[in-house]
Amino acid sequence: MREWTAYVRERLGLSDLRPEHEAEITEEIARQLEDAYEEALRQGLDEKEAEAAAAAHVTDWVSLSAALRESPTGKIPALDRLAERAAERRAARAGMLGLFVGVWHDVLYGLRLLAKNRGFAAAAILTMAIAIGANTAVFSILKAALFSFPYSQPDRIVVASITSPPIRRTFAVPFLLDAIYETWEKRNRSFSAMTAYQVWRATLIGVGPPEMLPAASVTPGFFRMLGVQPMLGRAFHAGEGGPGQPTTAILSNRFWRVRFASSPKVIGRTIRLDGLPLTVVGVMPASFEFPEEGGPDPDVLLPLNLSNASLNGKSFAAVQSLGRLQPGIGLEEARANLEVILRQDENESRELRKFLAHSHAVLVPLRERLLGSSEPALLALWGAVGFLLLIACVNVANLTLARGLAREREIAVRVALGAHRRRVARQLLTENMLIASLGAMAGLALAYGAVVLVRQLGPANLPGLRDTSIDLPVLAFTALLAALAGAFAGLAPAHAAWRVPTVEALKEGSRSSAGRGQRRLRNALMVAEIAMALVLAIGSGLLVRSFLRITSIDLGFDPHNVLTAEIAHPPYTGSVRRNRATNRRLADLLLERLRSLPQVVSAAVAAHSPMSGFLSTGHFRIAGQREVSPALEPRYMADPVSGGYFRTMGIPIIAGRGFEPRDVSPTAHVAVVNEVLVHRYFPPGDPIGQQIVIGKKEYRVVGVVGNVRQLGLLDEPFPTIFWDYARYPSSISLVIRTTGNPLVIVPTLRAQLQSIDNKLPVFNVATMEERLGKMEDAHRFETVVLGIFALVALVLAALGVYGVISYSVNERTHEIGIRMALGADKGTVMRMVVGKTLALALVGVAIGIGGAYGLTRYLQSMLYHISPDDPWAFTLAAAVLFLAALLAGCFPARRAMGIDPVTALREE
Amino acid sequence: MFGRDLKKGSAELLVLSVIEARPRHGYEIGKLIESRSRGRIAFRIGSLYPILRRLEDRGLIRGRWVEKPGEHRRRFYRLTPEGRGFLAEQRSLWEQFVATINQVVSVRRV
């Protein structure tokens, strides 16, 4: 005899009810079936027949289990609908509490359902977790970048500068002269406060080993203008730093922690900066950030006193300036005010007036300036994760829709038993909210990991990077996102449930009642998913192509096994001639010792090594060519380099020679030029021996070398003139080519320098490859992050396609069975299913390409030598997505081919 | 024999009626309805059981497990006081309903 209890339990599947409840129901039905079985035996049936007779009492286990689940609250339709309505009105009167209890029930019910459908739950929650996690992480980065300005009312602060004669992008920092700042500060009617500052590098001696530090001189109003105060000690007094005043300094928090072990006794101590004794009067709080984009924050702040700048009138100092707009004054109004002041001054020197004739006042909000180059990347990431979230929502909606027959039956039964469609829809919505909430929790964990990772690996020029964290506003954002995502993902299924026709779905053996509308909805969702994933894939493809271009840039030199280091100037003492002699002696001595090391292949010095971002510029002309006014002469960049520099850097000498010892002679005015300069400005013929005129001096070209990316990775080679370092020794940039890992010789280098002069710091020590790596970092970051998003989107879209096609095959099992019974072969079935995938994927790809054309132009500023509608990226991404969709559709197609017509028809 | 809808509307009344005299267990209730209707109304366990549960949920009937020697235990249902009141009310409603329907349906004979 059959074990009826197990038989019932297995089919009823009420494990989500309370255990004692489930046991009672199971047992009672089992006992009744047993009664039926025994009766059949008594009537003379054999055991097998009796079992079959008993089993025939319950055929639709799904409806029965749904009816029993509904039971505690379910009502009989005809008689009690009125009572139910009344109860609902009472619940409505009970207000929020009633609703809360109802939703609470829905939540419990939803949790039980998810626990039962583990596969579905895992897929849906994981999808949401990835999308919400990515959004949370990007939001926290964005929030830190956009809003974490540690100043009071940062939106009122603007950068004030003037336009200067057109120069290259690389030099375009906001530029102002101290004299103009003075007049603006005195006469403007738009700012409640203004400040000016200069940033420079200084050598610190006396606290540990000598060190090169970023330092800044700021006007005393700096602190009041930004709305920040030192955490220890005091800010600068008005007039502090003037002639005859004792010099004072305020330290950065970092510097204070590292060099003074956070000791409060630092106030009153003396440090020596560039040989100048300074008394420490304050320490800034850790949250303070200097209002400059990129670069390290100054470690020492000094008072800047401009009181005699305009009187001096001969030499002007470049400063940077910030102003706080008065309430109610707009940017343009303030700019016009400054412009008027620029024009009205008559006391300025002739030189300044001439300069100002071509200049205009420029005001840029500080926020914009600090965000600078990161803004397009941040916005692109923001857009990408937005797409990702939409795709995830669509996917979860599709998964919910495709959960199949059982769920539809359940809904139909509930509706038939009198449950309101509104309530069923709410139940479905709650379930998706639940998925989104669980996803959000998992997503937070992901986001936390991502933020930790980004803080370590993110590009250094990303503002607010160290403030990035998952804090309260981020949590609130995540909660909001989960609610929106849940609602969005739940909308389509709830809508579909609304339309389940009860009678149809309840018919025994009925396939699916999903109407054409619902099928269309699912198809539309799939198309949307493919389109959005394609937009991401194309964007990512563009960045990858651009990044490949960047990494394959011909630098013009060989960066392998090269160490670069800079050495600070010895403090200036006396005349230019004496200083040059000191520099030259130092360089010679150092090079001599370095070259004798066995690991060193060759070593040289230059005023500026490649990728350092600095160079001096000027105008030149070629002897024998017609003279024009100096301003119209071609521009060059200059770099004094020592003998052996070209060999050390691996820069090819194309014609003539490099520098030799004989070039030191005071009568030898020689120069080496690069190819760009020759191509652009020299007459056809041999450039060697030609004369270049700069000002009044003439230089004979003795060599032509290959082009080098001098300023940075993305800056095209510029016409360059090299002088012999021995003639013009200025700053000392060492380049050392070694046999193996260049970092091995760093301790020796430091020791040698120490033995020559123990007051000179060596800084910016890095291999050339490290420097290049840092420059690629920002691009790599964007590329990798967007690439990850695109990959996730691709997988999600493929899953979506699989879900939809798989569902449609299930739905059409019967139809396919009939077709096969009527003689359709497997190939026809395959074509039918794949054809549908193909058609939908094509529509999705077409829409995606259209969308991408509209959207990729926002990536323009992030792309290097790649057009935003690069056909390769478009074609490749479209092909990949199309193939992924087709592949995802192939699995259900294979299943369709395996349908046995006999089984499919018997199931009816 | 009779359509699903007819059966559905009257199922509760049928169940309540057969346990009016004394408590009966679930399978017995089904068999009794079948025999009293001379086989024209038959409930399968799968359809009857949810009705019993619902009636019990609404407090109209009450089930109790009873174990008799030599037999497996069964759940017996009896009418509660509310159930009796409900049955009386439904029965009179039913009779009025049938009479009314008859008045309309019988017109054909005239």
GROMACS .gro file of N, CA and C in nm, chain A residues 495-568:
model
  222
  495HIS      N    1   0.128   4.449  -1.344
  495HIS     CA    2   0.037   4.484  -1.452
  495HIS      C    3  -0.012   4.357  -1.522
  496ALA      N    4   0.082   4.264  -1.545
  496ALA     CA    5   0.046   4.140  -1.612
  496ALA      C    6  -0.051   4.059  -1.527
  497ALA      N    7  -0.027   4.058  -1.395
  497ALA     CA    8  -0.112   3.981  -1.305
  497ALA      C    9  -0.254   4.036  -1.308
  498TRP      N   10  -0.263   4.166  -1.323
  498TRP     CA   11  -0.392   4.232  -1.328
  498TRP      C   12  -0.477   4.172  -1.439
  499ARG      N   13  -0.407   4.126  -1.541
  499ARG     CA   14  -0.479   4.084  -1.660
  499ARG      C   15  -0.495   3.934  -1.669
  500VAL      N   16  -0.449   3.860  -1.569
  500VAL     CA   17  -0.466   3.714  -1.576
  500VAL      C   18  -0.614   3.684  -1.579
  501PRO      N   19  -0.664   3.622  -1.683
  501PRO     CA   20  -0.806   3.589  -1.685
  501PRO      C   21  -0.826   3.463  -1.602
  502THR      N   22  -0.908   3.475  -1.500
  502THR     CA   23  -0.922   3.369  -1.402
  502THR      C   24  -0.961   3.237  -1.466
  503VAL      N   25  -1.069   3.240  -1.541
  503VAL     CA   26  -1.129   3.115  -1.589
  503VAL      C   27  -1.030   3.039  -1.675
  504GLU      N   28  -0.966   3.113  -1.765
  504GLU     CA   29  -0.868   3.051  -1.855
  504GLU      C   30  -0.760   2.979  -1.777
  505ALA      N   31  -0.702   3.053  -1.680
  505ALA     CA   32  -0.588   2.998  -1.609
  505ALA      C   33  -0.627   2.879  -1.524
  506LEU      N   34  -0.754   2.875  -1.482
  506LEU     CA   35  -0.794   2.767  -1.393
  506LEU      C   36  -0.827   2.640  -1.468
  507LYS      N   37  -0.853   2.651  -1.598
  507LYS     CA   38  -0.887   2.532  -1.676
  507LYS      C   39  -0.775   2.431  -1.662
  508GLU      N   40  -0.814   2.311  -1.633
  508GLU     CA   41  -0.711   2.211  -1.613
  508GLU      C   42  -0.632   2.192  -1.741
  509GLY      N   43  -0.501   2.185  -1.723
  509GLY     CA   44  -0.416   2.157  -1.839
  509GLY      C   45  -0.402   2.275  -1.931
  510SER      N   46  -0.459   2.388  -1.894
  510SER     CA   47  -0.443   2.502  -1.984
  510SER      C   48  -0.297   2.542  -1.983
  511ARG      N   49  -0.246   2.579  -2.097
  511ARG     CA   50  -0.106   2.616  -2.106
  511ARG      C   51  -0.085   2.746  -2.032
  512SER      N   52  -0.086   2.851  -2.106
  512SER     CA   53  -0.070   2.978  -2.038
  512SER      C   54  -0.177   3.071  -2.088
  513SER      N   55  -0.216   3.157  -2.001
  513SER     CA   56  -0.319   3.249  -2.042
  513SER      C   57  -0.259   3.381  -2.085
  514ALA      N   58  -0.125   3.387  -2.078
  514ALA     CA   59  -0.061   3.515  -2.108
  514ALA      C   60  -0.108   3.565  -2.244
  515GLY      N   61  -0.165   3.679  -2.244
  515GLY     CA   62  -0.221   3.730  -2.367
  515GLY      C   63  -0.112   3.784  -2.457
  516ARG      N   64  -0.156   3.831  -2.571
  516ARG     CA   65  -0.059   3.885  -2.664
  516ARG      C   66   0.009   4.008  -2.604
  517GLY      N   67  -0.069   4.081  -2.524
  517GLY     CA   68  -0.014   4.203  -2.462
  517GLY      C   69   0.106   4.172  -2.376
  518GLN      N   70   0.091   4.065  -2.297
  518GLN     CA   71   0.201   4.034  -2.207
  518GLN      C   72   0.324   3.986  -2.283
  519ARG      N   73   0.298   3.909  -2.389
  519ARG     CA   74   0.409   3.861  -2.469
  519ARG      C   75   0.482   3.981  -2.530
  520ARG      N   76   0.403   4.075  -2.575
  520ARG     CA   77   0.463   4.193  -2.637
  520ARG      C   78   0.547   4.269  -2.535
  521LEU      N   79   0.495   4.277  -2.413
  521LEU     CA   80   0.567   4.347  -2.306
  521LEU      C   81   0.702   4.281  -2.281
  522ARG      N   82   0.699   4.146  -2.274
  522ARG     CA   83   0.826   4.076  -2.250
  522ARG      C   84   0.923   4.100  -2.364
  523ASN      N   85   0.874   4.093  -2.487
  523ASN     CA   86   0.962   4.116  -2.602
  523ASN      C   87   1.020   4.257  -2.597
  524ALA      N   88   0.935   4.354  -2.562
  524ALA     CA   89   0.982   4.493  -2.557
  524ALA      C   90   1.091   4.506  -2.451
  525LEU      N   91   1.071   4.440  -2.338
  525LEU     CA   92   1.171   4.448  -2.231
  525LEU      C   93   1.304   4.390  -2.278
  526MET      N   94   1.294   4.279  -2.351
  526MET     CA   95   1.417   4.216  -2.400
  526MET      C   96   1.489   4.307  -2.498
  527VAL      N   97   1.411   4.368  -2.588
  527VAL     CA   98   1.471   4.460  -2.685
  527VAL      C   99   1.539   4.576  -2.613
  528ALA      N  100   1.471   4.629  -2.512
  528ALA     CA  101   1.527   4.743  -2.437
  528ALA      C  102   1.658   4.702  -2.371
  529GLU      N  103   1.657   4.582  -2.317
  529GLU     CA  104   1.777   4.534  -2.249
  529GLU      C  105   1.895   4.525  -2.344
  530ILE      N  106   1.870   4.468  -2.460
  530ILE     CA  107   1.977   4.455  -2.559
  530ILE      C  108   2.026   4.593  -2.601
  531ALA      N  109   1.934   4.685  -2.622
  531ALA     CA  110   1.971   4.820  -2.667
  531ALA      C  111   2.058   4.888  -2.562
  532MET      N  112   2.018   4.880  -2.435
  532MET     CA  113   2.094   4.949  -2.331
  532MET      C  114   2.231   4.886  -2.312
  533ALA      N  115   2.234   4.753  -2.316
  533ALA     CA  116   2.364   4.686  -2.302
  533ALA      C  117   2.455   4.725  -2.417
  534LEU      N  118   2.397   4.743  -2.535
  534LEU     CA  119   2.478   4.779  -2.650
  534LEU      C  120   2.538   4.918  -2.634
  535VAL      N  121   2.458   5.011  -2.582
  535VAL     CA  122   2.510   5.146  -2.561
  535VAL      C  123   2.632   5.140  -2.469
  536LEU      N  124   2.620   5.062  -2.361
  536LEU     CA  125   2.733   5.048  -2.268
  536LEU      C  126   2.852   4.982  -2.337
  537ALA      N  127   2.822   4.878  -2.414
  537ALA     CA  128   2.932   4.806  -2.480
  537ALA      C  129   3.004   4.897  -2.579
  538ILE      N  130   2.928   4.979  -2.649
  538ILE     CA  131   2.992   5.070  -2.746
  538ILE      C  132   3.077   5.173  -2.673
  539GLY      N  133   3.021   5.230  -2.566
  539GLY     CA  134   3.097   5.329  -2.489
  539GLY      C  135   3.226   5.268  -2.437
  540SER      N  136   3.215   5.148  -2.384
  540SER     CA  137   3.333   5.082  -2.331
  540SER      C  138   3.430   5.048  -2.443
  541GLY      N  139   3.376   5.006  -2.557
  541GLY     CA  140   3.461   4.976  -2.671
  541GLY      C  141   3.541   5.098  -2.714
  542LEU      N  142   3.475   5.212  -2.714
  542LEU     CA  143   3.545   5.336  -2.752
  542LEU      C  144   3.660   5.365  -2.656
  543LEU      N  145   3.631   5.350  -2.525
  543LEU     CA  146   3.736   5.377  -2.427
  543LEU      C  147   3.852   5.278  -2.440
  544VAL      N  148   3.818   5.152  -2.466
  544VAL     CA  149   3.924   5.052  -2.482
  544VAL      C  150   4.010   5.087  -2.603
  545ARG      N  151   3.944   5.122  -2.713
  545ARG     CA  152   4.020   5.158  -2.833
  545ARG      C  153   4.109   5.278  -2.805
  546SER      N  154   4.051   5.376  -2.734
  546SER     CA  155   4.127   5.497  -2.702
  546SER      C  156   4.245   5.462  -2.612
  547PHE      N  157   4.219   5.373  -2.514
  547PHE     CA  158   4.326   5.336  -2.422
  547PHE      C  159   4.438   5.262  -2.495
  548LEU      N  160   4.399   5.176  -2.589
  548LEU     CA  161   4.501   5.106  -2.668
  548LEU      C  162   4.585   5.205  -2.746
  549ARG      N  163   4.519   5.307  -2.800
  549ARG     CA  164   4.594   5.412  -2.870
  549ARG      C  165   4.693   5.478  -2.776
  550ILE      N  166   4.646   5.506  -2.654
  550ILE     CA  167   4.733   5.575  -2.559
  550ILE      C  168   4.854   5.490  -2.523
  551THR      N  169   4.831   5.359  -2.500
  551THR     CA  170   4.944   5.276  -2.459
  551THR      C  171   5.039   5.248  -2.575
  552SER      N  172   4.991   5.268  -2.698
  552SER     CA  173   5.083   5.241  -2.809
  552SER      C  174   5.139   5.370  -2.869
  553ILE      N  175   5.125   5.480  -2.794
  553ILE     CA  176   5.182   5.606  -2.841
  553ILE      C  177   5.333   5.593  -2.855
  554ASP      N  178   5.387   5.644  -2.965
  554ASP     CA  179   5.531   5.645  -2.981
  554ASP      C  180   5.587   5.762  -2.901
  555LEU      N  181   5.655   5.729  -2.790
  555LEU     CA  182   5.702   5.835  -2.700
  555LEU      C  183   5.820   5.909  -2.759
  556GLY      N  184   5.895   5.841  -2.847
  556GLY     CA  185   6.013   5.904  -2.903
  556GLY      C  186   6.137   5.873  -2.822
  557PHE      N  187   6.121   5.799  -2.710
  557PHE     CA  188   6.237   5.757  -2.633
  557PHE      C  189   6.207   5.620  -2.573
  558ASP      N  190   6.311   5.559  -2.517
  558ASP     CA  191   6.295   5.424  -2.464
  558ASP      C  192   6.281   5.431  -2.311
  559PRO      N  193   6.162   5.405  -2.258
  559PRO     CA  194   6.141   5.425  -2.114
  559PRO      C  195   6.190   5.309  -2.027
  560HIS      N  196   6.236   5.199  -2.087
  560HIS     CA  197   6.273   5.083  -2.005
  560HIS      C  198   6.406   5.107  -1.934
  561ASN      N  199   6.412   5.062  -1.808
  561ASN     CA  200   6.536   5.069  -1.729
  561ASN      C  201   6.592   5.210  -1.719
  562VAL      N  202   6.505   5.307  -1.705
  562VAL     CA  203   6.553   5.444  -1.687
  562VAL      C  204   6.501   5.497  -1.553
  563LEU      N  205   6.593   5.549  -1.473
  563LEU     CA  206   6.554   5.612  -1.348
  563LEU      C  207   6.557   5.764  -1.367
  564THR      N  208   6.456   5.832  -1.314
  564THR     CA  209   6.458   5.977  -1.320
  564THR      C  210   6.452   6.029  -1.177
  565ALA      N  211   6.518   6.139  -1.152
  565ALA     CA  212   6.515   6.200  -1.019
  565ALA      C  213   6.545   6.347  -1.035
  566GLU      N  214   6.492   6.428  -0.944
  566GLU     CA  215   6.524   6.570  -0.949
  566GLU      C  216   6.598   6.609  -0.824
  567ILE      N  217   6.684   6.706  -0.840
  567ILE     CA  218   6.760   6.754  -0.725
  567ILE      C  219   6.732   6.903  -0.709
  568ALA      N  220   6.701   6.941  -0.586
  568ALA     CA  221   6.666   7.081  -0.564
  568ALA      C  222   6.786   7.170  -0.589
   0.00000   0.00000   0.00000
